[in-house]
Amino acid sequence: MLTSPEELARALESVGYLPDEGIATAAFLANRMGRPLFCEGEPGTGKTSLAVALSRALSVPLIKLQCHEGIDFSQALYDWDFPRQLLHLRALEAASGGALDSDLAEKSLYSRRFLLARPLLRALEESPCVLLVDEVDRADDEFEAFLLEMLGENAVTVPELGEVRATVPPLVVLTSNRTREVHDALKRRCLYHWLSHPDLPREVEILRRTLPDLPERLATQVASAVRRLRELELIKPPGVAESLDWAQALTALGRTELDAAAAAATLGAVLKYREDTQRVVAAGLERLLAG
Ligand SMILES: Nc1ncnc2c1ncn2[C@@H]1O[C@H](COP(=O)(O)OP(=O)(O)OP(=O)(O)O)[C@@H](O)[C@H]1O
Ligand SMILES: [Mg+2]
C-alpha cells in the first residue's frame, strides 16, 4: 500500500517513468480514492506510458482498451465465441442421437467457457489491475455513456450469466488527445490531469534513463532544441517520443554533438510534416541550436 505521492513517484521512477509532482499526486489520489484518472495532453507527453508504468510500479497486470471510431460493446466488453458454440452444438446433437433437450443445450452454449472476455470484462474479472482506456476521444458518445455506466458500477451484467463485479476496483487511466471534448458526465467521475511537456532537466533525465549510453551533453542539446521547436507554431510539435527518436538517430550516426549538419541529417526523427521541416530550416538550424 502506497502511503504518499512521493512513494508512488519513487516506484514509478524505479520502472523508468519520471513523473513530475502533479502526475504523481494525481495518480496517487486516483489509486487511493478508487477514482479513474483522466489524462489529457499533447501527443507524446507520457499519458499512455503512465498507465504502463503504474501497472509495473504496483505489480499488477495492465489491461488495455484501445478506443477507435466505431468501437462497440462487443469489442470492449465481451462477445460470444460463435464458431466454438456451433461446434459444441454439433457435438451435443451427435451425442444425443436426435433427442436433444433444447433448454439444456442453450444453457450449456451460453456458459462462461464460450464467453470471450474483452478488455473491460477482463479488468473486472482480473482486478486488481490497471485498466488503460486509451484515446477515449476517438470513441463516440454512445460508447462513452456505456463506459461511464461501467465505471460507475465496477460491474456489468451479462444477461445469460448474471453480474460480474470486480472484487477490487481496477485502477482506471483514461487518456485523450482532445480531438473532441469528452462529456462532463464522464469527467465528473474522474480525477483530471493535464500532462504538459516535461521541463528541461526532467526531459534530459528521461533521455538518459531510457538511453543509458547517451552522453549527457548530447542529451541536453537534444532536449534544449526540442524545447525550442515546441515554441514554434508547428503542425506537430515534438513530444518526448520524438526527443528519444532524435537522440537515437544521432547516436546511430555516431554523432556526439548536435550541430547544424547533424540536425539537418536527422530532422526526420523529430519533425513529421514537410511544412514543419521547411519552416524550421527556413528559420535557420544554427539559430535553433544556438537558442
Ligand atoms: N515522464 C516520462 N518518463 C519516462 N518516459 C516518458 C515520460 N513521458 C514520456 N515518456 C516517453 O515518451 C514516449 C511517448 O510517451 P507516450 O506514448 O506515453 O505519450 P502519449 O502522451 O500517450 O502520446 P500520444 O498522445 O501520442 O498517444 C514513450 O516512449 C515514453 O516512454
Ligand atoms: Mg498515447
XYZ file of C-alpha atoms and ligand atoms in Angstrom:
323
model
C 0.000 0.000 0.000
C 1.491 3.303 -1.092
C 1.284 5.982 1.555
C 2.228 9.154 -0.328
C 2.657 10.683 -3.785
C 6.411 10.729 -3.129
C 6.423 6.995 -2.589
C 4.474 6.455 -5.813
C 6.882 8.786 -7.638
C 9.805 6.644 -6.454
C 8.019 3.470 -7.520
C 7.366 4.968 -10.975
C 10.981 6.105 -11.267
C 12.169 2.620 -10.419
C 10.388 1.334 -13.535
C 11.767 4.126 -15.730
C 8.886 6.635 -15.695
C 9.810 10.058 -14.358
C 6.687 11.833 -13.145
C 6.514 15.422 -12.006
C 4.832 16.196 -8.723
C 1.467 16.835 -10.372
C 1.338 13.467 -12.136
C 2.492 11.554 -9.068
C -0.128 13.256 -6.898
C -2.953 12.727 -9.390
C -2.088 9.038 -9.813
C -1.690 8.545 -6.075
C -5.103 10.076 -5.418
C -6.779 8.048 -8.176
C -5.408 4.893 -6.596
C -6.214 5.902 -3.044
C -9.712 7.221 -3.773
C -10.620 4.464 -6.229
C -11.417 7.002 -8.949
C -10.483 6.839 -12.630
C -7.692 9.172 -13.738
C -8.471 11.164 -16.856
C -5.250 12.290 -18.574
C -5.272 14.857 -21.327
C -2.276 16.416 -23.020
C -0.317 16.976 -26.181
C 0.856 13.871 -28.053
C 3.928 12.266 -26.563
C 3.657 13.706 -23.089
C 3.580 10.323 -21.387
C -0.155 9.587 -20.985
C -0.146 6.012 -22.245
C 3.206 5.192 -20.691
C 1.948 6.440 -17.320
C -0.606 3.624 -17.251
C 2.029 1.102 -18.313
C 4.397 2.376 -15.620
C 1.659 2.320 -12.964
C 0.940 -1.325 -13.636
C 4.609 -2.174 -13.286
C 5.120 0.031 -10.246
C 2.104 -1.512 -8.494
C 2.982 -5.025 -9.761
C -0.456 -5.643 -11.238
C -1.395 -6.608 -14.817
C -2.105 -3.943 -17.415
C -5.280 -4.376 -19.422
C -5.581 -2.061 -22.389
C -8.640 -0.970 -24.289
C -7.632 0.956 -27.401
C -10.526 3.177 -28.446
C -11.259 3.945 -32.085
C -14.082 5.274 -34.157
C -16.969 2.844 -34.137
C -15.727 0.790 -31.182
C -18.641 -1.075 -29.686
C -19.741 -3.155 -26.788
C -18.656 -6.499 -28.277
C -15.102 -5.238 -28.826
C -14.858 -3.624 -25.419
C -16.786 -5.870 -23.060
C -17.492 -9.381 -24.285
C -18.597 -11.450 -27.210
C -19.821 -14.985 -27.627
C -17.461 -17.390 -29.337
C -19.867 -18.286 -32.107
C -17.723 -20.834 -34.027
C -16.992 -22.772 -30.830
C -20.652 -22.632 -29.777
C -21.567 -24.094 -33.140
C -19.064 -26.920 -32.819
C -20.320 -27.636 -29.331
C -23.907 -27.729 -30.546
C -22.999 -30.179 -33.295
C -21.259 -32.391 -30.744
C -24.331 -32.268 -28.485
C -26.589 -33.150 -31.388
C -24.411 -36.075 -32.376
C -24.256 -37.355 -28.804
C -27.999 -37.052 -28.235
C -28.870 -39.263 -31.149
C -31.558 -36.854 -32.312
C -33.175 -36.318 -28.879
C -31.552 -33.034 -27.950
C -33.017 -31.165 -24.983
C -33.022 -27.658 -26.385
C -33.188 -25.882 -22.990
C -30.201 -27.782 -21.704
C -28.333 -27.229 -24.951
C -28.949 -23.496 -24.797
C -27.804 -23.364 -21.207
C -24.540 -25.079 -21.992
C -23.969 -22.882 -25.063
C -24.255 -19.695 -23.041
C -21.833 -20.672 -20.308
C -18.653 -18.876 -19.284
C -16.392 -21.057 -21.395
C -17.936 -19.708 -24.605
C -17.698 -16.112 -23.481
C -14.816 -14.113 -24.946
C -13.849 -11.552 -22.340
C -12.748 -8.298 -23.923
C -10.664 -5.735 -22.008
C -13.415 -4.239 -19.825
C -14.752 -7.602 -18.669
C -11.226 -8.915 -18.167
C -10.432 -5.907 -16.000
C -13.441 -6.624 -13.786
C -12.571 -10.308 -13.570
C -8.836 -9.895 -13.088
C -8.676 -6.822 -10.871
C -6.508 -5.704 -9.088
C -5.106 -4.397 -12.339
C -4.549 -1.160 -14.229
C -7.168 -0.626 -16.913
C -5.952 1.719 -19.640
C -8.745 3.174 -21.748
C -6.534 4.758 -24.375
C -7.599 7.662 -26.610
C -11.181 7.755 -25.404
C -11.773 10.882 -27.521
C -11.728 8.639 -30.603
C -14.781 6.670 -29.470
C -18.276 8.055 -29.964
C -20.800 9.467 -27.471
C -22.743 6.269 -27.142
C -19.657 4.340 -26.189
C -18.726 6.997 -23.687
C -22.103 6.672 -21.979
C -21.638 2.924 -21.763
C -18.155 3.373 -20.309
C -19.496 5.800 -17.768
C -22.032 3.303 -16.557
C -19.477 0.546 -16.231
C -17.000 2.740 -14.399
C -19.704 3.889 -12.019
C -20.743 0.365 -11.099
C -17.473 -1.548 -11.338
C -19.742 -4.314 -12.559
C -21.564 -5.447 -15.666
C -24.414 -7.811 -16.264
C -24.142 -10.499 -18.904
C -27.821 -11.367 -19.406
C -27.197 -15.102 -19.851
C -24.777 -15.385 -16.935
C -25.534 -12.688 -14.406
C -23.456 -9.977 -12.826
C -19.682 -9.756 -12.978
C -18.396 -7.493 -10.248
C -14.800 -6.511 -9.521
C -13.728 -7.573 -6.046
C -11.280 -4.663 -6.029
C -11.954 -1.803 -8.461
C -9.300 -1.621 -11.195
C -7.137 1.483 -11.310
C -8.512 3.101 -14.448
C -6.463 5.505 -16.574
C -8.300 7.200 -19.443
C -6.315 9.183 -21.974
C -7.373 11.754 -24.529
C -5.602 13.862 -27.138
C -8.571 16.177 -27.034
C -9.559 15.715 -30.652
C -13.025 16.295 -29.215
C -14.284 17.176 -25.759
C -15.268 14.249 -23.625
C -18.591 14.729 -21.834
C -18.723 16.372 -18.452
C -20.559 13.386 -17.011
C -17.567 11.168 -17.698
C -15.091 13.763 -16.500
C -17.083 14.269 -13.315
C -16.432 10.668 -12.327
C -12.709 11.067 -12.809
C -9.780 12.922 -11.394
C -8.368 15.107 -14.138
C -4.761 15.776 -15.011
C -3.302 17.737 -17.893
C 0.122 16.438 -18.888
C 2.478 19.054 -20.228
C 5.846 18.541 -21.823
C 8.484 17.877 -19.174
C 10.784 20.696 -18.117
C 14.365 20.641 -19.398
C 16.060 18.778 -16.515
C 13.348 16.110 -16.496
C 13.467 15.611 -20.246
C 17.267 15.258 -20.082
C 16.814 12.723 -17.312
C 14.164 10.805 -19.326
C 16.573 10.683 -22.284
C 19.444 9.473 -20.147
C 17.402 6.893 -18.278
C 15.876 5.496 -21.452
C 19.126 5.628 -23.439
C 21.865 4.927 -20.890
C 24.659 5.274 -23.459
C 23.630 8.772 -24.488
C 26.234 11.353 -23.400
C 24.822 13.979 -21.043
C 25.914 16.825 -23.286
C 24.091 15.416 -26.303
C 21.008 14.719 -24.187
C 20.964 18.349 -23.058
C 21.430 19.607 -26.623
C 18.575 17.471 -27.931
C 16.215 18.371 -25.085
C 17.018 22.096 -25.467
C 16.497 22.059 -29.230
C 13.223 20.170 -28.856
C 12.027 22.752 -26.348
C 12.712 25.489 -28.884
C 10.890 23.543 -31.588
C 7.859 23.381 -29.284
C 7.819 27.161 -29.094
C 7.468 27.469 -32.879
C 3.987 27.081 -34.191
C 4.395 23.683 -35.778
C 1.682 21.399 -37.078
C 3.043 18.642 -34.879
C 5.223 19.861 -32.024
C 7.639 17.119 -30.966
C 6.824 15.080 -27.860
C 9.121 13.074 -25.640
C 8.883 10.195 -28.104
C 10.455 12.428 -30.783
C 13.236 13.575 -28.431
C 14.049 9.932 -27.808
C 13.976 9.180 -31.543
C 16.182 12.152 -32.303
C 18.759 11.150 -29.714
C 18.724 7.596 -31.055
C 19.110 8.753 -34.646
C 22.094 10.913 -33.725
C 23.687 8.064 -31.820
C 23.068 5.675 -34.713
C 25.030 8.052 -36.961
C 27.837 8.189 -34.421
C 27.238 11.874 -33.638
C 28.238 13.154 -30.252
C 27.329 16.766 -30.955
C 24.093 18.310 -32.184
C 25.348 20.832 -34.734
C 23.519 22.168 -37.780
C 24.811 19.392 -40.067
C 23.821 16.644 -37.634
C 20.420 18.259 -37.136
C 19.817 18.557 -40.879
C 20.639 14.887 -41.363
C 18.253 13.731 -38.631
C 15.320 16.174 -38.689
C 13.047 13.398 -39.924
C 13.271 11.792 -36.489
C 11.746 14.802 -34.826
C 9.554 16.591 -37.387
C 6.849 14.679 -39.207
C 5.389 17.275 -41.564
C 7.087 18.701 -44.609
C 5.766 22.166 -43.731
C 7.277 21.925 -40.247
C 10.666 20.919 -41.650
C 10.593 23.737 -44.194
C 9.694 26.223 -41.524
C 12.466 25.143 -39.168
C 15.082 25.061 -41.915
C 13.971 28.484 -43.165
C 14.271 29.928 -39.647
C 17.863 28.608 -39.555
C 19.130 25.478 -37.844
C 22.100 27.355 -36.343
C 19.686 29.712 -34.632
C 17.580 26.849 -33.370
C 20.616 25.167 -31.863
C 22.186 28.359 -30.526
C 18.978 29.207 -28.675
N 7.678 11.103 -17.683
C 8.211 10.211 -18.500
N 9.140 9.339 -18.073
C 9.691 8.435 -18.913
N 9.374 8.323 -20.222
C 8.462 9.167 -20.700
C 7.833 10.152 -19.875
N 6.965 10.857 -20.645
C 7.040 10.334 -21.872
N 7.928 9.316 -21.922
C 8.301 8.505 -23.093
O 7.853 9.200 -24.239
C 7.282 8.327 -25.198
C 5.894 8.792 -25.547
O 5.037 8.648 -24.446
P 3.536 8.167 -24.577
O 3.371 7.276 -25.722
O 3.134 7.673 -23.229
O 2.827 9.552 -24.871
P 1.282 9.849 -25.077
O 1.009 11.059 -24.268
O 0.482 8.627 -24.811
O 1.259 10.225 -26.615
P 0.052 10.108 -27.673
O -0.895 11.186 -27.305
O 0.727 10.334 -28.989
O -0.530 8.740 -27.533
C 7.335 6.940 -24.587
O 8.426 6.266 -25.140
C 7.560 7.181 -23.117
O 8.278 6.158 -22.554
Mg -0.782 7.508 -26.052
